[in-house]
Amino acid sequence: MKLLVVEDESKTADYLRQGLMEAGFKVDLARTGLDGHHLVMTEPYDLIVLDVMLPDVDGWRIMQSLREAGKHTPTLFLTARDSVEDRVKGLELGADDYLVKPFAFAELLARVRTLMRRGSTPMLTDRLQVADLVLDLARRRAMRAGARINLTSKEFSLLELLVRRQGEVLPRSLIASQVWDMNFESDTNVIDVAIRRLRAKIDDDFEPKLIHTVRGMGYSLEAPDEV
Ligand code: CA
């Protein structure tokens, strides 16, 4: 599990990094908004702890760019003021949770763990979309080009994982553990068969193709024009 902490106050930043590392996470630290912005757009993280008040590129801008790029990395923002306006703004921009400074580290750790468990679930949406593929998360239905696609429950879970982590190459072992809740290291054929079935349903009759095989690595889902 890899986290990014974006925080310009060096004492807080060091304290957060130290604590999160001791809790077993890998931690990257960005001490400026510009660095943070660059890292969230280029590196895959499981969670971002984002300070709002940064001297150069503020946390809101970073959050906005991230969501506009279709990335749903869970984000916990840190705000110095407990203003309703700030909280609403953060949640509207797609943050998943917030903490008001000063906070106890134990509190932050608890929030981080909760968000991790929940995965990259955007709180304010029950729909995911890539090109003309739409997932209705509440009803667990998929549509492509406006037509309903019948998927089994596992196929839907597999597609949801691929869509949530679009653009990332997902190794078979990760897909196995996330979708089947099992370790298929020795039998990744299960994944290949499931992907083939899913492709037949969502890609065979449509353009552009969304599911891609990355030889020797795994699978990714990506619309070519959204790269
Ligand atoms: Ca700050």
XYZ file of C-alpha atoms and ligand atoms in Angstrom:
228
model
C 0.000 0.000 0.000
C 1.544 3.243 -1.161
C 0.481 6.648 0.088
C 1.291 10.147 -0.953
C 1.428 12.896 1.643
C 1.288 16.430 0.262
C 2.203 18.821 3.062
C 4.352 21.940 3.059
C 4.894 22.318 6.805
C 7.997 20.239 7.291
C 7.362 19.214 10.901
C 3.881 17.938 10.106
C 5.109 16.321 6.904
C 7.921 14.425 8.640
C 5.662 13.387 11.479
C 3.022 12.059 9.062
C 5.547 10.189 6.976
C 7.202 8.653 9.998
C 3.908 7.565 11.548
C 2.499 6.115 8.339
C 5.711 4.231 7.631
C 5.666 2.783 11.126
C 2.076 1.711 10.444
C 3.387 -0.308 7.509
C 2.691 1.938 4.520
C 5.058 3.029 1.820
C 5.036 6.796 1.814
C 6.025 9.400 -0.740
C 6.203 12.943 0.472
C 5.613 16.070 -1.580
C 6.588 19.283 0.182
C 5.163 21.626 -2.420
C 1.889 21.730 -4.306
C 3.734 21.553 -7.580
C 5.502 18.349 -6.559
C 2.262 16.927 -5.241
C 0.449 17.780 -8.442
C 3.138 16.112 -10.516
C 3.164 12.968 -8.383
C -0.604 12.431 -8.246
C -0.796 12.708 -12.015
C 2.091 10.373 -12.753
C 2.386 7.836 -9.929
C -0.194 5.291 -8.825
C -1.148 5.668 -5.157
C -3.590 3.790 -2.990
C -4.407 6.912 -1.044
C -3.503 10.587 -0.886
C -3.285 12.727 2.237
C -3.620 16.223 0.893
C -3.057 19.470 2.727
C -5.279 22.206 1.336
C -3.203 25.263 2.188
C -0.100 25.047 0.043
C 1.833 28.092 -1.065
C 2.063 27.309 -4.774
C -0.533 24.924 -6.205
C -3.201 24.483 -3.518
C -4.876 21.243 -2.536
C -8.089 22.125 -4.343
C -6.288 22.468 -7.637
C -4.551 19.144 -7.138
C -7.847 17.474 -6.264
C -9.540 18.979 -9.294
C -6.837 17.880 -11.728
C -6.891 14.391 -10.283
C -10.620 13.915 -10.686
C -10.663 15.585 -14.102
C -8.109 13.034 -15.196
C -10.598 10.338 -14.160
C -8.505 9.150 -11.225
C -10.490 8.080 -8.200
C -7.632 7.618 -5.759
C -9.121 7.953 -2.265
C -8.174 11.328 -0.882
C -8.198 12.581 2.665
C -7.750 16.309 2.875
C -6.352 18.308 5.732
C -7.795 21.679 6.439
C -6.725 24.251 8.976
C -10.173 25.686 9.406
C -13.269 23.783 10.342
C -15.399 25.743 7.948
C -18.450 24.175 6.380
C -17.534 25.905 3.140
C -14.165 24.149 3.015
C -15.649 20.781 3.750
C -18.346 21.142 1.119
C -15.819 22.323 -1.413
C -13.545 19.381 -0.699
C -16.289 16.829 -0.957
C -17.670 18.439 -4.099
C -14.274 18.200 -5.701
C -14.294 14.496 -4.934
C -12.404 14.165 -1.665
C -13.450 11.155 0.380
C -12.852 12.459 3.862
C -11.211 15.327 5.723
C -9.500 16.136 8.995
C -9.269 19.492 10.699
C -5.832 20.510 11.950
C -4.574 19.963 14.535
C -5.484 16.301 14.713
C -4.205 13.280 16.585
C -2.189 10.889 14.494
C -4.331 7.983 15.692
C -7.345 9.723 14.197
C -5.626 10.146 10.854
C -4.516 6.541 10.840
C -8.058 5.359 11.570
C -9.430 7.432 8.665
C -6.707 6.195 6.341
C -7.481 2.579 7.195
C -11.202 3.093 6.669
C -10.634 4.650 3.260
C -8.243 1.878 2.302
C -10.806 -0.738 3.181
C -13.448 1.043 1.196
C -11.139 1.213 -1.788
C -11.293 3.919 -4.388
C -15.008 4.471 -4.115
C -15.969 7.947 -5.165
C -18.440 8.957 -2.488
C -20.563 11.254 -4.549
C -21.198 9.122 -7.570
C -22.888 5.840 -8.259
C -21.869 5.854 -11.887
C -18.565 5.213 -13.558
C -17.958 5.962 -17.207
C -15.218 5.290 -19.722
C -15.903 6.330 -23.300
C -19.431 5.008 -23.952
C -19.220 2.334 -21.277
C -21.282 3.199 -18.214
C -21.421 1.288 -14.936
C -24.415 1.830 -12.698
C -22.944 0.859 -9.345
C -26.180 0.951 -7.400
C -27.929 -1.472 -9.734
C -24.737 -3.242 -10.761
C -25.567 -2.826 -14.416
C -23.351 -2.092 -17.373
C -24.260 -0.309 -20.570
C -22.241 0.215 -23.683
C -23.340 2.693 -26.365
C -26.666 2.908 -24.567
C -27.349 -0.830 -24.682
C -27.660 -2.894 -21.531
C -25.035 -5.605 -21.209
C -25.803 -8.684 -19.183
C -22.959 -9.531 -16.859
C -22.628 -12.078 -14.120
C -21.845 -10.739 -10.682
C -18.157 -11.683 -11.017
C -17.955 -10.133 -14.462
C -19.395 -6.925 -13.098
C -16.889 -6.898 -10.225
C -14.058 -7.507 -12.646
C -15.210 -4.725 -14.935
C -15.702 -2.376 -11.999
C -12.138 -3.000 -10.837
C -10.760 -2.360 -14.318
C -12.786 0.832 -14.695
C -11.906 2.191 -11.250
C -8.232 1.666 -11.940
C -8.401 2.605 -15.595
C -5.090 3.246 -17.251
C -3.259 1.065 -14.747
C -1.893 -2.324 -15.668
C -3.423 -4.782 -13.220
C -1.484 -8.003 -12.676
C -3.514 -11.214 -12.716
C -2.648 -11.841 -9.059
C -4.143 -8.496 -8.085
C -7.300 -9.146 -10.096
C -7.605 -12.563 -8.475
C -7.294 -11.218 -4.975
C -9.638 -8.273 -5.553
C -12.382 -9.982 -7.531
C -12.226 -13.584 -6.316
C -10.803 -12.772 -2.918
C -8.365 -15.600 -3.496
C -4.824 -16.167 -4.469
C -4.698 -17.507 -8.009
C -0.944 -17.224 -8.458
C -0.794 -20.803 -9.665
C -3.886 -20.706 -11.834
C -4.129 -17.372 -13.607
C -5.977 -19.117 -16.388
C -9.152 -18.348 -14.447
C -8.489 -14.662 -14.960
C -7.757 -15.065 -18.668
C -11.001 -16.942 -19.218
C -12.988 -14.347 -17.276
C -11.367 -11.524 -19.264
C -12.130 -13.289 -22.538
C -15.809 -13.596 -21.594
C -15.950 -9.991 -20.474
C -14.348 -8.843 -23.714
C -16.855 -10.800 -25.755
C -19.595 -8.862 -24.010
C -18.260 -5.343 -23.783
C -15.648 -5.071 -26.547
C -16.264 -7.488 -29.411
C -19.139 -5.580 -30.970
C -17.911 -2.110 -30.122
C -15.221 0.432 -30.890
C -12.923 1.542 -29.439
C -11.686 -1.578 -27.649
C -11.321 -0.812 -23.962
C -9.687 -3.888 -22.439
C -6.029 -4.314 -23.287
C -3.658 -7.186 -22.672
C -0.225 -6.107 -21.526
C 1.938 -9.080 -22.309
C 3.687 -10.586 -19.334
C 2.054 -8.079 -16.992
C -1.688 -8.220 -16.923
C -4.660 -6.262 -18.159
C -5.710 -2.672 -18.339
C -8.810 -0.813 -19.324
C -8.406 2.407 -21.175
C -10.146 4.468 -23.833
C -7.489 5.423 -26.394
C -8.549 9.058 -26.624
C -8.449 9.514 -22.861
C -4.790 8.726 -22.402
Ca -0.017 23.938 4.650
